[in-house]
XYZ file of C-alpha atoms in Angstrom:
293
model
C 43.713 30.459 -12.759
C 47.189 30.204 -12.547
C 49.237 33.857 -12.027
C 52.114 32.622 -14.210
C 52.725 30.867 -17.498
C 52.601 26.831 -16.219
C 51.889 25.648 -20.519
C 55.714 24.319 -20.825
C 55.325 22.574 -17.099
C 56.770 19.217 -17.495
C 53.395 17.509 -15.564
C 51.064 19.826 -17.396
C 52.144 18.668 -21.293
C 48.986 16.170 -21.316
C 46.342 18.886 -20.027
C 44.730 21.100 -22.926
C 45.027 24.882 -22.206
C 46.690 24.995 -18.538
C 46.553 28.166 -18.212
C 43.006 28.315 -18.251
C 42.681 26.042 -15.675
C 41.708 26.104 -11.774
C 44.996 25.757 -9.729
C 45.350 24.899 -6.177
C 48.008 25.556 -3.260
C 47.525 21.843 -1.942
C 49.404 20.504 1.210
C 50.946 17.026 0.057
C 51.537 13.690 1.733
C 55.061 13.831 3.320
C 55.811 10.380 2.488
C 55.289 10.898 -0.942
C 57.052 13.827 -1.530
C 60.106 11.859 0.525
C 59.292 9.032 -2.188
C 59.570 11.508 -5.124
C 61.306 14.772 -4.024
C 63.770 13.109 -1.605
C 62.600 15.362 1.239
C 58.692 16.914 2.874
C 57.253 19.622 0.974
C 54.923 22.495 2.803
C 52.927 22.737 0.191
C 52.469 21.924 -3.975
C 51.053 23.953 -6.632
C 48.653 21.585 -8.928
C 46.069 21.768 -11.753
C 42.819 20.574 -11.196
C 43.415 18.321 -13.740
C 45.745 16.559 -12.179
C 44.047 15.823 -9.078
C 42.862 12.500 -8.045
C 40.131 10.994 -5.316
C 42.345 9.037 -2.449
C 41.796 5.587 -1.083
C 42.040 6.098 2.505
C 42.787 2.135 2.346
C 46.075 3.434 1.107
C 46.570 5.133 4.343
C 46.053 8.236 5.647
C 47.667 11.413 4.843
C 50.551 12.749 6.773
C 50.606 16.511 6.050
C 53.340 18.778 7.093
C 51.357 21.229 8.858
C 47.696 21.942 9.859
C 45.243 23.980 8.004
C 45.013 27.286 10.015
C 41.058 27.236 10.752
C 40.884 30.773 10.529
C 41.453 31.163 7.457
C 40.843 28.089 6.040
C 37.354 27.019 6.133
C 35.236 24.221 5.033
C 33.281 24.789 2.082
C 30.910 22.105 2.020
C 28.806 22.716 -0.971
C 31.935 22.437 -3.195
C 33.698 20.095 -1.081
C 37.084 21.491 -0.451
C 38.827 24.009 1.596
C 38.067 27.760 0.855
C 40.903 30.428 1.487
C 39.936 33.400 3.587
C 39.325 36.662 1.813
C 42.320 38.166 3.853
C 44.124 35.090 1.532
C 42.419 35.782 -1.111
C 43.620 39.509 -0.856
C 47.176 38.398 -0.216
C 47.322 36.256 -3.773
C 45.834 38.890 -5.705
C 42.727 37.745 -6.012
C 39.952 39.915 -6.097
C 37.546 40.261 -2.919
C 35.426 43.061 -4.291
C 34.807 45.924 -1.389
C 35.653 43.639 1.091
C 37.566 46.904 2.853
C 37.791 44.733 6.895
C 39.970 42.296 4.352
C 42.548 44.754 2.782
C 42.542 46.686 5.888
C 43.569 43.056 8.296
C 46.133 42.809 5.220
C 48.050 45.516 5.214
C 48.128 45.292 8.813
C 49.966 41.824 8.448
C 52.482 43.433 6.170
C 53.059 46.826 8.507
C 53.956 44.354 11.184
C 55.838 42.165 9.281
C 58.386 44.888 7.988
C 58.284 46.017 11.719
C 59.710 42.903 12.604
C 62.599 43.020 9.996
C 63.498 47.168 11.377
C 63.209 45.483 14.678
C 65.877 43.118 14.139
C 67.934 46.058 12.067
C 67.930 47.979 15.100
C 69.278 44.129 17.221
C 72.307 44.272 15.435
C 70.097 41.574 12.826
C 70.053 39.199 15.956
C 66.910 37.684 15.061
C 66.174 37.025 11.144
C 69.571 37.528 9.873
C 69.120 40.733 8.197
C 72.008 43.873 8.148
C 72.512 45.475 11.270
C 71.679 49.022 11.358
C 76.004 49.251 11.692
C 76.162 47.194 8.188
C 73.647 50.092 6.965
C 75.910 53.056 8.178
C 78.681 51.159 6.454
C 77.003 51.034 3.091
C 75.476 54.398 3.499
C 79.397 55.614 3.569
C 80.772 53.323 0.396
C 78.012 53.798 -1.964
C 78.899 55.980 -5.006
C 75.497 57.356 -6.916
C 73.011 59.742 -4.895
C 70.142 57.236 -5.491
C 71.779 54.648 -3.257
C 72.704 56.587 -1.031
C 68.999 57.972 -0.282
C 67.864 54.141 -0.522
C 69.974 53.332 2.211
C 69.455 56.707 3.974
C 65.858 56.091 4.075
C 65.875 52.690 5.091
C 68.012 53.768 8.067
C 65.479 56.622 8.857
C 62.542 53.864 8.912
C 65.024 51.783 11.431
C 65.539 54.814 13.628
C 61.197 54.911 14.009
C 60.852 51.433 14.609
C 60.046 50.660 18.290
C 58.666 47.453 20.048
C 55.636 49.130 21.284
C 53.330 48.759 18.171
C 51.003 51.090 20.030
C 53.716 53.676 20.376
C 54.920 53.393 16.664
C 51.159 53.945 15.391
C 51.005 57.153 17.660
C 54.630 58.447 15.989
C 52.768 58.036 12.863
C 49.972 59.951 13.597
C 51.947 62.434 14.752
C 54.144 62.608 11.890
C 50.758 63.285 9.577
C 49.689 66.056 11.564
C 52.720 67.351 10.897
C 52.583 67.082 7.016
C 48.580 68.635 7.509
C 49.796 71.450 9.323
C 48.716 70.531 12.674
C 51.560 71.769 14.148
C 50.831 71.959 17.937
C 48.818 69.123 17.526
C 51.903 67.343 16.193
C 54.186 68.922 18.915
C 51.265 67.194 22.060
C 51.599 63.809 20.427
C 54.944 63.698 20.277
C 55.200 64.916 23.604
C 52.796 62.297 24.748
C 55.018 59.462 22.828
C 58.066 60.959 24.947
C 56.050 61.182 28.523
C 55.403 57.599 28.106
C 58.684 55.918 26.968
C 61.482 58.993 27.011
C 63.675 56.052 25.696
C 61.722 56.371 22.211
C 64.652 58.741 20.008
C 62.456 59.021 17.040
C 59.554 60.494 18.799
C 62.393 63.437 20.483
C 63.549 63.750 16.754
C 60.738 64.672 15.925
C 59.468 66.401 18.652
C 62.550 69.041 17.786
C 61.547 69.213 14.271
C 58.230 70.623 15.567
C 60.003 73.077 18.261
C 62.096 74.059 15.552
C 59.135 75.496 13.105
C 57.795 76.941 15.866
C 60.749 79.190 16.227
C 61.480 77.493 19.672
C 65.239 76.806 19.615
C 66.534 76.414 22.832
C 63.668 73.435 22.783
C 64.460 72.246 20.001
C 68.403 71.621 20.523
C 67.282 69.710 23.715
C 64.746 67.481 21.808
C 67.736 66.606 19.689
C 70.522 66.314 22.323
C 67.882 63.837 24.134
C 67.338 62.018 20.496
C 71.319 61.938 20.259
C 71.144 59.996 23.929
C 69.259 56.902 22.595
C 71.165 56.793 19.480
C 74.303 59.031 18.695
C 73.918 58.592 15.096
C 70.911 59.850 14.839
C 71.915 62.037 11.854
C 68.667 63.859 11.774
C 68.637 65.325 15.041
C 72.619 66.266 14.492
C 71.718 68.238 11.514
C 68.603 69.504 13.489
C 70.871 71.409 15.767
C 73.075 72.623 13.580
C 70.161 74.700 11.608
C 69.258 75.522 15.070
C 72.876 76.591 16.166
C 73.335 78.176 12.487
C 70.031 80.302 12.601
C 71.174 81.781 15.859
C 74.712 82.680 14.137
C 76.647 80.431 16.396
C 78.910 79.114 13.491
C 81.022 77.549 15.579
C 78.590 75.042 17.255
C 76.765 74.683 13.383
C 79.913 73.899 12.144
C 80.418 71.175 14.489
C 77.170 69.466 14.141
C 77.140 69.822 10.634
C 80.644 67.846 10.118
C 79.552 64.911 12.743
C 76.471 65.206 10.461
C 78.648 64.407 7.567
C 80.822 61.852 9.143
C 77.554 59.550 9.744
C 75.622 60.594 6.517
C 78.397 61.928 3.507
C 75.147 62.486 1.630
C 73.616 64.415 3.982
C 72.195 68.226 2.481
C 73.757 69.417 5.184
C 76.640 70.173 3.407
C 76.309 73.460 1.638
C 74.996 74.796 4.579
C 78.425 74.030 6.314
C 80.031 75.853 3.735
C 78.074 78.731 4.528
C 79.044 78.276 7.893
C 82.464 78.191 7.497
C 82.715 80.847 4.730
C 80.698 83.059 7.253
C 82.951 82.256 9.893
C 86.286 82.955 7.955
C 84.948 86.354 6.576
C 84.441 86.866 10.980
C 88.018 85.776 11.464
C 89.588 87.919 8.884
C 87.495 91.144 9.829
C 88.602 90.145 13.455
C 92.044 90.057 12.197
C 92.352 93.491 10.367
C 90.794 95.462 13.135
C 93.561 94.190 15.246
C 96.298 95.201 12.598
C-alpha cells in the first residue's frame, strides 16, 4: 500500500479506494516517458490498477537501468520481481526478525554518511557538500546556542571520519569503552588506531582524553599537540590542553589555549574556565605587585 495519500492523484481519479491498493516502484520504457514526460525517467510509482500486459509486438522495452540481481529477484509463483528484504527494510516495510537485514541496512547508511564527512573533510570536492571551512564559518555567525551545537557536532563527526572504514569502526569501539568505563582498555585501542595510521587526529584526540582521566598530563598535552598536527582546529584537543595546562596552575599556557579555543569554537564551554584563568592570574599579578611596593 501506498506510504502517502495518492486519492487526489490526477491518474488515480477512476480507481475506487487508491489508497488501499498495491503500489509498485516500476522501471518505465524510456521512449515513452520521452513521448509523455519530454525526457527518461529511472523509475515510476503506479497502482496496480493501472497496470497493463505488453505486446512485445510493440517492441521491446528500453529501461533506463538494470535490475540489480541481488536484490531483485524473480518471484516466479507471482510473476514479478520481488524486492530484497534489505529493500524491503529500507521502504519501511516490515521484514519481521529478519535482524542479517536491518543489520546490512544500517550498514549502507553508516557508510553512506561516511562518504558525505569524507567529502566535508575534501574541502566538499566530491558531492558538493560544505567544506569543513564553510562549517567553521557558520559555527562563528550563528546566533542561538542550539545552532551552534548543531554545527559543532557535525564538525566533531567530520573530525572522526577517516578513509579507512576499518580504522573508523575501531575509533568507535574505542570511544564505547570509554563511555563503559573501560578506561585502559579505551586508552590500548586508541593507541593501536595511532600505531597504525599516526596521521588519524581523532584517534590522538581521543587518546588524550583518556591520558587525561588517568591523571597523565604530560601524555595527554602530547596526544593533543600531535591531534593539533593533522588538523590545527581541532578545537577539542585545544581545549584538552588547556584543562591540562589549567589543572597544573600554568595560567598562562591555559589562557592561551583556551582563547585559540574560542577563536575556532565562540561556543565553546571553555569559556568560564578562561575567566577563571585570567581572574586567577590577575589576583597573581597584583599580589606580585604589592610585595614589590
Amino acid at each position: 500500500k501506498p506510504h502517502m495519500d495518492v486519492s487526489q492523484w490526477d491518474g488515480l481519479q477512476g480507481v475506487d479506494n487508491p489508497n488501499e491498493k498495491p503500489f509498485y516502484h516500476i522501471r518505465p520504457d524510456i521512449n515513452d516517458c520521452i513521448r509523455q514526460f519530454g525526457g527518461p525517467r529511472t523509475w515510476r510509482y503506479v497502482c496496480q490498477d493501472n497496470l497493463e500486459p505488453y505486446d512485445l509486438k510493440h517492441g521491446r522495452i528500453e529501461l533506463e537501468m538494470e535490475l540489480d540481481e541481488e536484490e531483485w529477484g524473480w518471484d516466479n509463483e507471482n510473476g514479478w520481481f520481488a524486492p530484497s528484504e534489505e529493500i524491503r527494510f529500507m521502504h519501511a516495510e516490515d521484514v519481521g526478525d529478519n535482524e542479517e537485514a536491518i543489520v546490512e541496512t544500517i550498514q549502507k547508511l553508516k557508510d553512506i554518511i561516511s562518504d558525505c564527512f569524507l567529502s566535508v573533510q575534501g574541502n566538499g570536492s566530491i558531492t558538493g557538500l560544505y567544506s569543513l571551512d564553510d562549517l567553521f564559518c557558520l559555527l562563528n555567525s550563528v546566533g542561538k546556542l542550539e545552532d551552534a551545537i548543531t554545527v559543532q557536532d557535525m564538525i566533531k563527526e567530520v573530525f572522526k571520519e577517516f578513509p579507512d572504514s576499518s580504522l573508523r569502526k575501531q575509533l568507535d569501539a574505542g570511544i564505547s569503552e570509554l563511555i563503559e568505563g573501560k578506561t585502559k582498555q579505551a586508552l590500548e585501542t586508541f593507541s593501536d588506531i595511532v600505531a597504525t595510521e599516526p596521521a588519524y587526529g581523532e584517534a590522538w584526540n581521543k587518546k588524550a582524553t583518556v591520558h587525561y582521566m588517568l591523571g597523565e598530563r604530560a601524555a595527554a598535552v602530547e596526544a593533543s599537540n600531535k591531534a593539533l598536527e593533522t588538523d590545527p582546529r581541532n578545537f577539542q584537543a585545544l581545549a584538552g590542553i588547556g584543562l591540562v595546562e589549567m589543572d597544573a596552575l600554568n595560567d598562562k599556557e591555559a589562557i592561551t589555549a583556551f582563547q585559540q579555543c574560542l577563536e575556532l569554537n565562540p561556543w565553546s564551554m571553555v569559556s568560564a574556565r578562561l575567566s577563571i584563568c585570567m581572574n586567577r592570574r590577575a589576583r597573581s599579578s597584583s599580589k606580585a605587585d604589592s610585595v614589590n611596593e
